[in-house]
Coordinates of C-alpha atoms in Angstrom, one line a residue:
M269 CA 127.9 211.8 198.9
E270 CA 126.2 213.4 196.2
D271 CA 126.7 217.9 196.2
P272 CA 122.8 219.4 197.3
M273 CA 120.9 220.6 194.6
P274 CA 121.7 224.3 194.0
K275 CA 119.7 227.1 194.9
L276 CA 118.0 229.4 192.2
S277 CA 118.4 232.0 195.4
S278 CA 122.6 231.6 195.1
C279 CA 123.0 232.6 192.0
V280 CA 121.5 235.9 192.8
T281 CA 124.4 239.0 193.0
G282 CA 123.4 242.9 193.7
S283 CA 120.5 243.1 191.7
R284 CA 121.2 240.0 189.1
L285 CA 120.1 236.8 189.2
V286 CA 122.7 234.7 187.1
V287 CA 122.6 231.5 185.8
R288 CA 124.2 229.7 183.7
G289 CA 123.6 226.0 183.3
G290 CA 122.7 223.5 186.2
D291 CA 118.9 222.1 187.4
F292 CA 117.1 224.1 190.1
V293 CA 113.7 222.7 191.8
D294 CA 111.0 224.1 193.7
E295 CA 112.2 227.0 195.1
V296 CA 110.1 230.7 195.8
I297 CA 112.3 233.4 194.5
N298 CA 109.6 236.1 195.5
D299 CA 109.7 240.8 196.3
R300 CA 113.7 241.4 195.1
E301 CA 115.1 244.1 194.5
L302 CA 116.0 242.6 190.5
D303 CA 116.2 244.3 187.8
E304 CA 118.5 241.5 185.4
I305 CA 117.7 238.2 184.9
V306 CA 119.8 235.5 183.0
I307 CA 119.1 232.5 182.8
A308 CA 121.5 230.7 180.4
D309 CA 123.5 227.5 179.1
S310 CA 120.8 225.1 179.3
A311 CA 119.7 225.4 182.6
K312 CA 116.9 223.4 183.9
L313 CA 114.2 224.5 186.3
N314 CA 111.1 222.9 187.7
G315 CA 108.5 224.3 190.0
I316 CA 110.5 227.7 190.2
R317 CA 107.6 230.4 191.3
F318 CA 108.6 234.2 190.8
D319 CA 106.3 236.0 192.5
R320 CA 106.5 240.1 192.5
L321 CA 109.6 241.4 190.3
R322 CA 110.5 243.4 188.1
I323 CA 112.7 242.6 185.6
G324 CA 114.1 245.2 182.9
Y325 CA 116.6 243.3 181.5
G326 CA 118.3 240.7 180.6
S327 CA 116.7 236.8 178.6
L328 CA 115.2 233.6 179.8
G329 CA 117.6 231.6 177.4
A330 CA 120.6 233.0 176.5
G331 CA 123.7 231.6 175.5
R332 CA 124.0 227.7 174.0
G333 CA 121.6 225.8 174.4
T334 CA 117.9 225.8 175.5
S335 CA 116.6 226.8 178.9
V336 CA 113.5 224.8 179.6
Y337 CA 110.7 225.8 182.1
I338 CA 108.8 222.9 183.5
N339 CA 105.9 224.0 185.8
C340 CA 107.3 227.4 186.7
E341 CA 104.8 230.4 188.2
F342 CA 105.4 234.3 186.7
V343 CA 103.2 235.7 189.6
G344 CA 102.8 239.4 189.7
C345 CA 105.7 240.3 187.8
T346 CA 106.7 242.6 185.5
L347 CA 108.2 241.3 182.2
N348 CA 110.1 244.1 180.3
F349 CA 113.0 242.8 178.5
S350 CA 112.5 242.0 175.0
S351 CA 114.5 238.6 174.0
L352 CA 113.3 234.9 175.3
G353 CA 115.7 233.3 173.8
Q354 CA 116.5 229.7 173.5
A355 CA 113.8 229.1 175.9
T356 CA 110.9 226.2 176.0
F357 CA 108.0 226.9 178.4
I358 CA 106.3 223.4 179.5
G359 CA 102.6 223.4 182.2
C360 CA 104.2 227.6 183.2
R361 CA 101.8 229.7 184.2
F362 CA 102.7 234.0 183.4
S363 CA 99.2 235.2 186.2
R364 CA 98.7 239.2 187.1
S365 CA 101.7 239.8 185.0
K366 CA 102.5 242.5 182.5
I367 CA 104.2 241.5 179.9
K368 CA 106.0 244.0 177.5
G369 CA 108.2 243.9 175.0
W370 CA 109.0 240.2 174.1
L371 CA 109.9 239.0 171.1
A372 CA 109.7 235.2 171.2
L373 CA 111.7 234.3 168.3
S374 CA 113.4 231.1 169.4
A375 CA 110.5 229.8 172.4
E376 CA 108.4 227.3 172.9
F377 CA 105.4 227.3 174.5
V378 CA 104.0 224.1 175.8
N379 CA 100.1 223.8 178.0
C380 CA 101.0 227.6 179.3
Q381 CA 98.0 229.9 180.5
F382 CA 98.8 233.2 180.9
S383 CA 96.3 235.2 182.8
S384 CA 97.7 238.7 182.5
R385 CA 98.7 241.9 180.5
L386 CA 101.0 241.6 177.4
E387 CA 101.6 244.6 175.2
R388 CA 104.0 244.7 171.9
V389 CA 105.0 240.8 172.4
V390 CA 105.6 238.7 169.0
F391 CA 105.3 234.8 169.3
D392 CA 107.1 233.3 165.9
A393 CA 106.7 229.7 165.3
R394 CA 109.4 230.1 162.7
P395 CA 112.9 230.0 164.7
S396 CA 116.2 231.0 162.9
V397 CA 118.6 229.7 160.6
E398 CA 121.0 229.3 163.5
I399 CA 118.8 227.5 165.9
E400 CA 117.1 225.1 163.0
N401 CA 120.6 224.3 162.0
Q402 CA 121.7 223.9 165.9
H403 CA 118.8 221.7 166.8
G404 CA 117.5 220.7 163.7
R405 CA 114.0 222.3 164.8
A406 CA 111.8 223.5 162.1
V407 CA 109.3 225.0 163.8
N408 CA 108.7 226.4 167.5
R409 CA 105.8 224.4 169.3
Y410 CA 103.2 226.0 170.2
I411 CA 100.6 223.7 170.9
G412 CA 97.6 224.0 174.1
N413 CA 98.0 227.2 175.2
D414 CA 95.4 229.3 177.5
F415 CA 95.2 233.6 176.7
T416 CA 91.1 233.2 178.2
D417 CA 91.8 236.0 181.4
S418 CA 95.0 238.0 178.9
E419 CA 94.9 241.1 177.7
F420 CA 96.4 241.9 174.2
V421 CA 97.6 245.6 172.8
D422 CA 99.9 244.8 170.6
V423 CA 100.7 241.3 170.6
S424 CA 101.1 239.4 167.1
F425 CA 101.1 235.6 166.1
R426 CA 103.8 234.8 163.4
G427 CA 105.9 231.6 161.1
G428 CA 102.2 229.9 161.5
V429 CA 101.8 229.4 165.2
D430 CA 98.4 227.4 164.8
L431 CA 95.9 229.7 167.1
S432 CA 93.2 226.5 166.5
R433 CA 95.5 224.9 169.5
Q434 CA 95.3 227.6 171.9
V435 CA 92.5 229.2 173.8
L436 CA 92.8 232.6 172.9
P437 CA 91.1 236.0 174.9
S438 CA 87.7 235.4 175.7
S439 CA 86.7 239.3 176.2
G440 CA 83.9 238.4 173.6
E441 CA 84.9 241.3 171.5
G442 CA 88.3 240.3 169.5
F443 CA 88.5 238.8 166.6
Y444 CA 89.3 235.2 165.3
I445 CA 90.5 235.2 162.2
V446 CA 90.7 231.8 160.8
D447 CA 91.7 232.5 156.8
A448 CA 93.6 235.4 157.2
L449 CA 95.3 235.6 153.9
R450 CA 91.3 235.7 152.5
G451 CA 90.0 237.7 155.4
Y452 CA 92.7 240.8 154.9
E453 CA 92.6 240.6 151.3
F454 CA 89.4 241.1 151.4
V455 CA 89.3 243.9 154.3
L456 CA 91.9 245.9 152.4
E457 CA 90.0 245.8 149.3
E458 CA 87.1 247.3 150.9
L459 CA 89.2 250.0 152.5
R460 CA 90.6 250.8 148.7
Q461 CA 87.4 251.5 147.8
R462 CA 86.7 254.5 149.8
N463 CA 88.3 257.8 149.6
E464 CA 88.4 259.1 153.1
S465 CA 91.8 260.5 154.0
W466 CA 91.8 259.2 157.2
I467 CA 91.5 255.2 155.7
K468 CA 95.7 255.6 155.0
D469 CA 95.9 254.6 158.8
L470 CA 93.9 251.6 158.4
A471 CA 95.1 250.1 155.1
I472 CA 98.7 250.1 156.9
F473 CA 97.5 248.6 160.0
V474 CA 95.7 245.5 157.8
D475 CA 98.7 245.0 155.5
V476 CA 100.8 244.7 158.9
R477 CA 98.9 241.9 159.4
L478 CA 98.4 240.8 155.5
E479 CA 102.3 240.4 155.3
N480 CA 102.0 237.8 158.2
A481 CA 99.6 235.9 156.9
R482 CA 101.0 236.2 153.6
R483 CA 104.2 234.7 155.6
G484 CA 102.7 231.6 156.6
Q485 CA 100.9 233.0 159.3
L486 CA 97.0 231.3 158.8
Q487 CA 95.1 232.7 161.6
D488 CA 95.1 235.6 163.2
Y489 CA 93.1 237.6 166.4
V490 CA 93.0 240.6 166.2
S491 CA 92.4 242.1 170.4
P492 CA 90.0 245.0 170.6
R493 CA 92.8 247.8 172.0
D494 CA 94.1 246.7 169.1
V495 CA 91.2 248.0 167.0
A496 CA 91.0 251.2 169.3
R497 CA 94.7 251.8 167.9
A498 CA 94.5 251.1 164.2
S499 CA 92.5 255.2 164.2
T500 CA 91.6 257.9 166.6
L501 CA 88.3 258.7 164.6
E502 CA 85.5 256.7 165.6
E503 CA 83.9 256.4 162.5
A504 CA 87.5 254.7 161.1
R505 CA 86.8 252.4 164.2
S506 CA 83.6 251.4 163.1
L507 CA 84.0 250.7 160.0
L508 CA 87.3 248.2 160.5
M509 CA 85.1 246.4 163.1
G510 CA 82.8 246.1 160.7
L511 CA 84.6 244.9 157.9
L512 CA 86.3 242.0 160.3
D513 CA 83.0 241.4 161.6
Q514 CA 82.7 239.9 158.4
V515 CA 85.7 238.2 157.8
S516 CA 86.3 236.6 161.6
E517 CA 84.0 235.1 164.3
R518 CA 83.8 237.2 168.1
V519 CA 85.8 235.4 171.1

């Protein structure tokens, strides 16, 4: 007789959920007193729903190999850990969740849907040297992801994430810059023509994004929250919005 499919819930010990390899299918992990999650060693999760978890530590792709999530859901969760590790998400949903501090440096997202708050998150299409050597992967895939109902606060796309293949937040106040390199060069040059004391803060804000463009990020998205955080002065924010308007499309 074949062994039954292992249960993800059986991997919970105290306040920790630790998985080291294995396949897990169609299960709900909900409203538990968990504060750490570690999915490691090429684990495969299919149709798993994480409901109302509060996670502050761990990784969704630890250990050796790439852990894969297919049609999984993260609903009403707080996900505050940093490194995602080696993880591939296909057709997953992140709904009514708070995602903070993610560094997606070796992760992939394909046809995923985000309707959550994302804060201090980095999505990078350029894998680490280790990942490239281990898997022969020159690019982390970002294809067909839908951020329509998400709120971005300090979210960065780096390394060549093709934003033309994603659906960006539809607040109506964000800026989609098709040619980030030329756009930010223009904005920075315009700022340098002015001598107000607060120009330096705006220049720093733009220069960081210009550096991302120089490293291969062809397009960029600037959220209304990011504009508001660029300066405490209304005059400065209005100037930045006006310059971004000249080099971008509103979304």
